[in-house]
Each structure stands twice: as C-alpha cells, then as structure tokens.
XYZ file of C-alpha atoms in Angstrom:
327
model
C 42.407 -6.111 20.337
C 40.076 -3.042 21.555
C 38.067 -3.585 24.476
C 34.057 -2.939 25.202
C 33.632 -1.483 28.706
C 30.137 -3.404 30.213
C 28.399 -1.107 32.577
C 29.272 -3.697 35.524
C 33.226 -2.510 34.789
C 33.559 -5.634 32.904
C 35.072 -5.832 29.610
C 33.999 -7.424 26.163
C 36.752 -8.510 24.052
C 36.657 -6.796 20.179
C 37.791 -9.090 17.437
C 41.234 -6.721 16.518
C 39.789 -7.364 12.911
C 36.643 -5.457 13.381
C 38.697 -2.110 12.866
C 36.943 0.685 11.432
C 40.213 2.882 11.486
C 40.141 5.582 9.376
C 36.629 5.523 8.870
C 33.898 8.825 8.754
C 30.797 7.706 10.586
C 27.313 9.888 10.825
C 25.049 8.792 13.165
C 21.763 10.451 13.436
C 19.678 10.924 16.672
C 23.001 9.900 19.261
C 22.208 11.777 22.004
C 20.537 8.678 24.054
C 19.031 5.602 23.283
C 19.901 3.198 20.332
C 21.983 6.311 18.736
C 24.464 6.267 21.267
C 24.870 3.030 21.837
C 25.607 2.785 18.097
C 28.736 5.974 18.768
C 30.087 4.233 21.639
C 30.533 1.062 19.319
C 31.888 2.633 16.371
C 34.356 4.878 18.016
C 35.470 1.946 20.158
C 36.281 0.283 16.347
C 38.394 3.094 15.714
C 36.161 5.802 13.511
C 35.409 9.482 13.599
C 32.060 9.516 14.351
C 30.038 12.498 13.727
C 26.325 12.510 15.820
C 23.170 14.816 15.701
C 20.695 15.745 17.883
C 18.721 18.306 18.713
C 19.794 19.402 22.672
C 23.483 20.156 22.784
C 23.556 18.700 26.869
C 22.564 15.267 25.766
C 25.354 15.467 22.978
C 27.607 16.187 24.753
C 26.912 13.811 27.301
C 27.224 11.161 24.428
C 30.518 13.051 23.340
C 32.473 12.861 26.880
C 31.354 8.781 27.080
C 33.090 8.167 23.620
C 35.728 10.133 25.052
C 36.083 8.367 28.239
C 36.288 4.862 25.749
C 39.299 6.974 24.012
C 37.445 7.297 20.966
C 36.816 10.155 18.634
C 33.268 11.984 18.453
C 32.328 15.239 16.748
C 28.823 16.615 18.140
C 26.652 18.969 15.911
C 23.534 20.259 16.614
C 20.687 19.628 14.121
C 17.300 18.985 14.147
C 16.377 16.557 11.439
C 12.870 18.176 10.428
C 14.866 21.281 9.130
C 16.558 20.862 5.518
C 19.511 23.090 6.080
C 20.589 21.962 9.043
C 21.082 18.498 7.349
C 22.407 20.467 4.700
C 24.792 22.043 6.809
C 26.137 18.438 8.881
C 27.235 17.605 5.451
C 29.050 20.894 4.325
C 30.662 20.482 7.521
C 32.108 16.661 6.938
C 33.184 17.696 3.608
C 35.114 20.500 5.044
C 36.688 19.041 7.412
C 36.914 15.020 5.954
C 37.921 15.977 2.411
C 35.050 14.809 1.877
C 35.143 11.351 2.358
C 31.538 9.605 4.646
C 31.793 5.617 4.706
C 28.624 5.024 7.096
C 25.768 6.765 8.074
C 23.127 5.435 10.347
C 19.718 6.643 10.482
C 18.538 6.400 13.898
C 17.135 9.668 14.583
C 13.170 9.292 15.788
C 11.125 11.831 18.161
C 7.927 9.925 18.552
C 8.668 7.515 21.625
C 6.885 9.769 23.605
C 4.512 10.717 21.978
C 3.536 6.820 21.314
C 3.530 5.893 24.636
C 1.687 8.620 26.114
C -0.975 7.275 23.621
C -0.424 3.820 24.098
C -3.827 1.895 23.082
C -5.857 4.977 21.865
C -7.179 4.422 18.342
C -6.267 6.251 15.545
C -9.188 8.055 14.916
C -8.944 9.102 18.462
C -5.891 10.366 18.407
C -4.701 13.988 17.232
C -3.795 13.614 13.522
C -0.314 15.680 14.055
C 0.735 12.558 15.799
C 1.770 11.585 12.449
C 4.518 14.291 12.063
C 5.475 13.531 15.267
C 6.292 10.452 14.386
C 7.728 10.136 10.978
C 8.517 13.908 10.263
C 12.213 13.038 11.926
C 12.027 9.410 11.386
C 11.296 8.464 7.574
C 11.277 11.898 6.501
C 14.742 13.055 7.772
C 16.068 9.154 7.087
C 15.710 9.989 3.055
C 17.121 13.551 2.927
C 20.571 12.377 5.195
C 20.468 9.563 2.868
C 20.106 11.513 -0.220
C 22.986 13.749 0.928
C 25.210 10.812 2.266
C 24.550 9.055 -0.872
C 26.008 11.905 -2.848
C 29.089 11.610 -1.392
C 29.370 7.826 -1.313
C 28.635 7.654 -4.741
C 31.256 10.397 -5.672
C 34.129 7.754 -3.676
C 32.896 4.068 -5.159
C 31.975 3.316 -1.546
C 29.702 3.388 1.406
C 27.047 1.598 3.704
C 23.920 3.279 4.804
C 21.984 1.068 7.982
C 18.292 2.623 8.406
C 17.195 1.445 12.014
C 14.049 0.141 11.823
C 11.651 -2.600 13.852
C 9.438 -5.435 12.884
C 6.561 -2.786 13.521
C 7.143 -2.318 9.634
C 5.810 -6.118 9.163
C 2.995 -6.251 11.900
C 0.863 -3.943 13.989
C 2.659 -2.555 16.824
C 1.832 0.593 18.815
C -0.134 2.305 16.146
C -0.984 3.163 12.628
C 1.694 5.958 12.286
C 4.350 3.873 13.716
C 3.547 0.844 11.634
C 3.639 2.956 8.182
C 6.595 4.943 9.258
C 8.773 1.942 9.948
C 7.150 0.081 6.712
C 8.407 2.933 5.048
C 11.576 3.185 6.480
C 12.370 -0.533 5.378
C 11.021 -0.147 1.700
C 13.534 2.958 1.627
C 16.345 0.837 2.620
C 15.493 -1.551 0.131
C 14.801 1.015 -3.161
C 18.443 2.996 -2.256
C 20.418 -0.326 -2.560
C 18.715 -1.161 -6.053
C 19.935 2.216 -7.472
C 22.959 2.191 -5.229
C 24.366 -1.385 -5.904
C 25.927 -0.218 -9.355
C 28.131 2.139 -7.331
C 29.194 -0.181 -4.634
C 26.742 1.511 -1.984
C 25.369 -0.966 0.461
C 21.877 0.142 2.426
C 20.159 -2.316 4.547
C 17.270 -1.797 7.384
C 18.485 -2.956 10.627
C 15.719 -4.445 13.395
C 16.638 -4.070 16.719
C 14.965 -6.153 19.092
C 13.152 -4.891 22.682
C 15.893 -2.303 23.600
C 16.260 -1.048 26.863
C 16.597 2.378 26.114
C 16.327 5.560 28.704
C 12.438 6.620 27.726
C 11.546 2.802 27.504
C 12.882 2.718 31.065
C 11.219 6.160 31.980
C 7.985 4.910 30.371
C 7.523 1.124 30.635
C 9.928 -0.344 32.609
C 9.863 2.180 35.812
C 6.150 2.920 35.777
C 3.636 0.222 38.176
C 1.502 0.306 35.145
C 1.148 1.943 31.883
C -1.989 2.601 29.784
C -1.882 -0.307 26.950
C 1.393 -2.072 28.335
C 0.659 -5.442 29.887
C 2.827 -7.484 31.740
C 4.077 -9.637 29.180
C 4.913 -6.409 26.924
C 6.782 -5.097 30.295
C 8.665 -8.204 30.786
C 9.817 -8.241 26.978
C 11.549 -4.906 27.454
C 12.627 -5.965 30.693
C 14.692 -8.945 28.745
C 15.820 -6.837 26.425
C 19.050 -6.068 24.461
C 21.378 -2.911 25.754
C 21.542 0.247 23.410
C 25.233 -1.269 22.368
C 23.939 -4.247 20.363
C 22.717 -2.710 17.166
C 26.148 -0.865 17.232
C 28.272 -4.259 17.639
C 26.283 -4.926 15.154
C 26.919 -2.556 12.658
C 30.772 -2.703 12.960
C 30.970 -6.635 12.182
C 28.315 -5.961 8.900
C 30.644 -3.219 8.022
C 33.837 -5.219 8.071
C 31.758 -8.043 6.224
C 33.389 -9.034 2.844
C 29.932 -9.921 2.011
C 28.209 -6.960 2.733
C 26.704 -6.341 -0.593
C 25.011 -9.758 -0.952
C 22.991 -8.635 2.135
C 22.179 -4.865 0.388
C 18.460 -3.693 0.575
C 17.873 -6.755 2.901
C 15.816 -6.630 6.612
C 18.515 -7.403 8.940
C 17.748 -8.132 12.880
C 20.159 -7.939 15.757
C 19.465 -11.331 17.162
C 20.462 -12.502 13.223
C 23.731 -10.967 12.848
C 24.548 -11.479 16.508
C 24.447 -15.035 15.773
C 26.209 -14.691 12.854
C 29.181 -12.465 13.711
C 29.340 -14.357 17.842
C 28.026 -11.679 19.485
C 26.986 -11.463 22.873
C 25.303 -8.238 25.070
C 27.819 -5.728 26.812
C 26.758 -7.729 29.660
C 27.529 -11.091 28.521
C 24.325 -12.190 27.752
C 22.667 -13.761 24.506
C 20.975 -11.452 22.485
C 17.496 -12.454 22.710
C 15.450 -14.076 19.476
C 12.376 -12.979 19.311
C 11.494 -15.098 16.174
C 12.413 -18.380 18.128
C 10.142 -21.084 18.803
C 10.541 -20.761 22.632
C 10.187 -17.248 23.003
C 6.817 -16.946 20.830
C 5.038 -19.900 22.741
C 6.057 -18.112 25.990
C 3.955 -15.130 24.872
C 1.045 -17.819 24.309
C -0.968 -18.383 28.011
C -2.150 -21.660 26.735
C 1.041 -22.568 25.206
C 3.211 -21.120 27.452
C 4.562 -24.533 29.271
C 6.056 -25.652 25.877
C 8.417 -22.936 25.997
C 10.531 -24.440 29.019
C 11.021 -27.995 26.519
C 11.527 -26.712 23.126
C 15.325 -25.935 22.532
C 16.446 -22.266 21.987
C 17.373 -22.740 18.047
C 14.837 -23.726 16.418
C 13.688 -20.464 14.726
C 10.679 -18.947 12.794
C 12.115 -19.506 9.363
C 12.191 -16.250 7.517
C 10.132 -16.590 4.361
C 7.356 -16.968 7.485
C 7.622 -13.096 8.444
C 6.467 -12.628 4.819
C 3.893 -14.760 5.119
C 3.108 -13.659 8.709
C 2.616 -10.250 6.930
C -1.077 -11.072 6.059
C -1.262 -8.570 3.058
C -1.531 -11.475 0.078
C-alpha cells in the first residue's frame, strides 16, 4: 500500500494494486501546474518518470518533491517548440531504458499567460502570434512527442499515450486559439488510437476540470479583479481540483484491464474519479462540472434549484455532442 502525502500532512491511501513498478513514464511540461501533479502521482505508483520543461529551477523543484515522496524522477531540459530537443529526450530514454516508454503524457502548454493577460479581447483585436503562443507547444509539440513515443511503443506491442486537454475543445472558452488548439488536441488523441489500436497502443484525451494551478492562482484566484473573469468564473477555480487529480487519474486508467475499450475516447477527471473511487489529495470530491447542480448554480435565475437537486444526476454524455452546436 503506497501512500499520497496531502499538503495538510495528511495521507491518501493508494490501492497497492495501482503499481506502476517498472514502468518508463514521459511527462511533458512538469515543472508546475497539472505536469507535476501528474510526476508526483506516477512516481508515488512506482515508475521512472522522465519530465520536460523549459527552466531547469522549476525542474528541479519538481525533481526534489518526487524525491522527497521516495520516488524516481529524471529532469531534462527541452523546450517543446524545438524538434531536436524532442528528438534528443527520446535518444536519451532509449539509451538509458533499453528502450522501453509505456506512458507519455502530453501536458506541456505555454499560453496561460498569455490568455489571461488577454482575457475578453477579441480575436481580431488581439496580436495574431498569440496563436503560436498558444498551440506552437501545445498541439504542435503534443504530435511530434507522440510521433516519437509512438515509435517506440509500437516497436514493444505496448503503450498508453493521455493528451491533456479541456472541454474548451467542445465550447468557447477563453478564445479562438485556445478553443481550436484544444479541439485539435482531442481529434489527435482520437486519430492516433485508430492507427494505434492494431498494435495495442492506447491514446485517449484527458479533461481536467477547474485546476488550481500556480498561474491560475497568480492570475485569477489572487488578483481583486481580473479583466474578463467574473465572480462566478473566480469561484469555479476557487472549487477546483488540486494539480494531483489528473495524475491519480492516469495511474488507475493505466492499470485498467479495459483500457483499450476507452482508446481515442474524451475522458474527464470527475468521470474516472468516480469510476476508479477517487477523491482530491485533500479528501474532497472531485467536482462535476457536467452535473445538474453545478450547471443551474451558474444560472442567476436558476440558481436556487441547485441547493434541491441531488449531486448525481449528470448531463448525459451524448448531450456534450449535442451541446457542441456544429450540426
């Protein structure tokens, strides 16, 4: 039985047969946020994780806290806009994994700030290199690691590859280059696992919910107001799920015998926490932003059903489709 360490000193129980032991991990973008959360998680399953990122302090910040949880992290500096230092991250696992690579997670993304310093300017208002700001390292980077993870997957018979995505890729959320990039991400996911099925590769698009990362906090969460961030946004965030979910996550979908009947599928945290029993570092729910009660809460007129309507009773999920508005 491994233990989670919870911020408050408290400790979350790991099912023993969540064991990723043995396992070569690659997680993009783990210097903060999401990424590291994901680290801490796997190495606390028992796998060599490898990260990237592009600041060597922040790295090895991440490094020394996988440490600390007695796991085992190898930090390598790479920026994911350039195509041989990607290159080179894989020479490097090869060399010194025999070339063996069983997950990699593509979580790298450079355009949080650059969003929310822009937060509710239009488009056309907007400097057009926004857009490589945005998806050069996150849908652009995503499909050359994947490209060079899935040559080495393919070469072994097996492998999982979880693109991080957000619901941003079904509806409008921050802005144009956000929504495409994270459309794109998820119809990436879903392509890979139709030509990697055949060779036991699974690749699925995971959806975080409101995570309460460090620039979220810097940005929305610590700031008396923010251009284009109402209250209600704020108080989403301010609800939301710890940079260790999507990485409790991840370890129970890679120990799932069933893992390939959910390949080139949208996955979201609050699903698969519900699924595999999982609960926040802290102890809390994950939160479900598809249920009932939390979408009339976001409704002013509506708002007073929220407190009667019970917590399960969901948005079914043929209705995100539909909710899509594009047929």
């Amino acid at each position: 039985m491994r233990l989670n360490h919870c911020a408050n000193g408290r400790h979350y129980k790991y099912n023993g047969r969540m064991s990723l032991s043995g396992w070569v991990c690659l997680v993009t973008g783990a210097s903060r946020g999401i990424g590291r959360g994901i680290a801490l998680q796997l190495s606390e399953a028992g796998a060599t994780v490898y990260i990237t990122g592009r600041q060597e302090t922040t790295l090895k910040q991440t490094a020394a806290q996988v440490k600390e949880r007695g796991g085992k992290c190898v930090p390598v500096i790479c920026d994911s806009t350039k195509d041989k230092d990607i290159e080179d991250v894989f020479e490097q696992i090869k060399r010194e994994q025999k070339g063996r690579l069983d997950l990699l997670v593509n979580n790298a993304y450079a355009g949080v700030q650059a969003i929310f310093e822009n937060m509710g300017v239009k488009f056309w208002e907007m400097d057009p290199s926004i857009w490589d700001s945005i998806n050069n390292t996150g849908l652009r980077g995503h499909y050359f690691f994947s490209v060079h993870a899935s040559r080495m997957m393919v070469a072994q018979g097996r492998g999982l590859i979880v693109t991080i995505s957000s619901m941003g890729g079904l509806r409008y959320l921050f802005n144009v280059p956000y929504g495409v990039g994270k459309a794109a991400c998820d119809r990436l996911a879903a392509d890979m696992a139709v030509e990697l099925k055949g060779r036991g590769v699974a690749s699925v698009s995971l959806w975080p919910g409101a995570v309460q990362t460090e620039l979220v906090s810097q940005f929305v969460l610590e700031k008396e107001k923010t251009q284009g961030v109402d209250n209600k946004f704020k108080e989403v965030f301010a609800n939301g799920e710890s940079t260790e979910v999507s990485g409790m996550c991840i370890v129970n979908l890679a120990n799932d015998k069933h893992l390939m009947s959910l390949t080139g599928k949208v996955l979201l945290t609050c699903d698969l926490a519900r699924r595999y029993g999982i609960q926040d570092i802290d102890g809390r729910t994950v939160a479900d932003y598809t249920s009932l009660k939390f979408l009339l809460s976001q409704v002013p007129y509506l708002s007073w059903l929220s407190v009667v309507v019970p917590s399960f009773l969901r948005l079914p999920r043929f209705a995100l489709t539909l909710a899509s508005n594009r047929f």
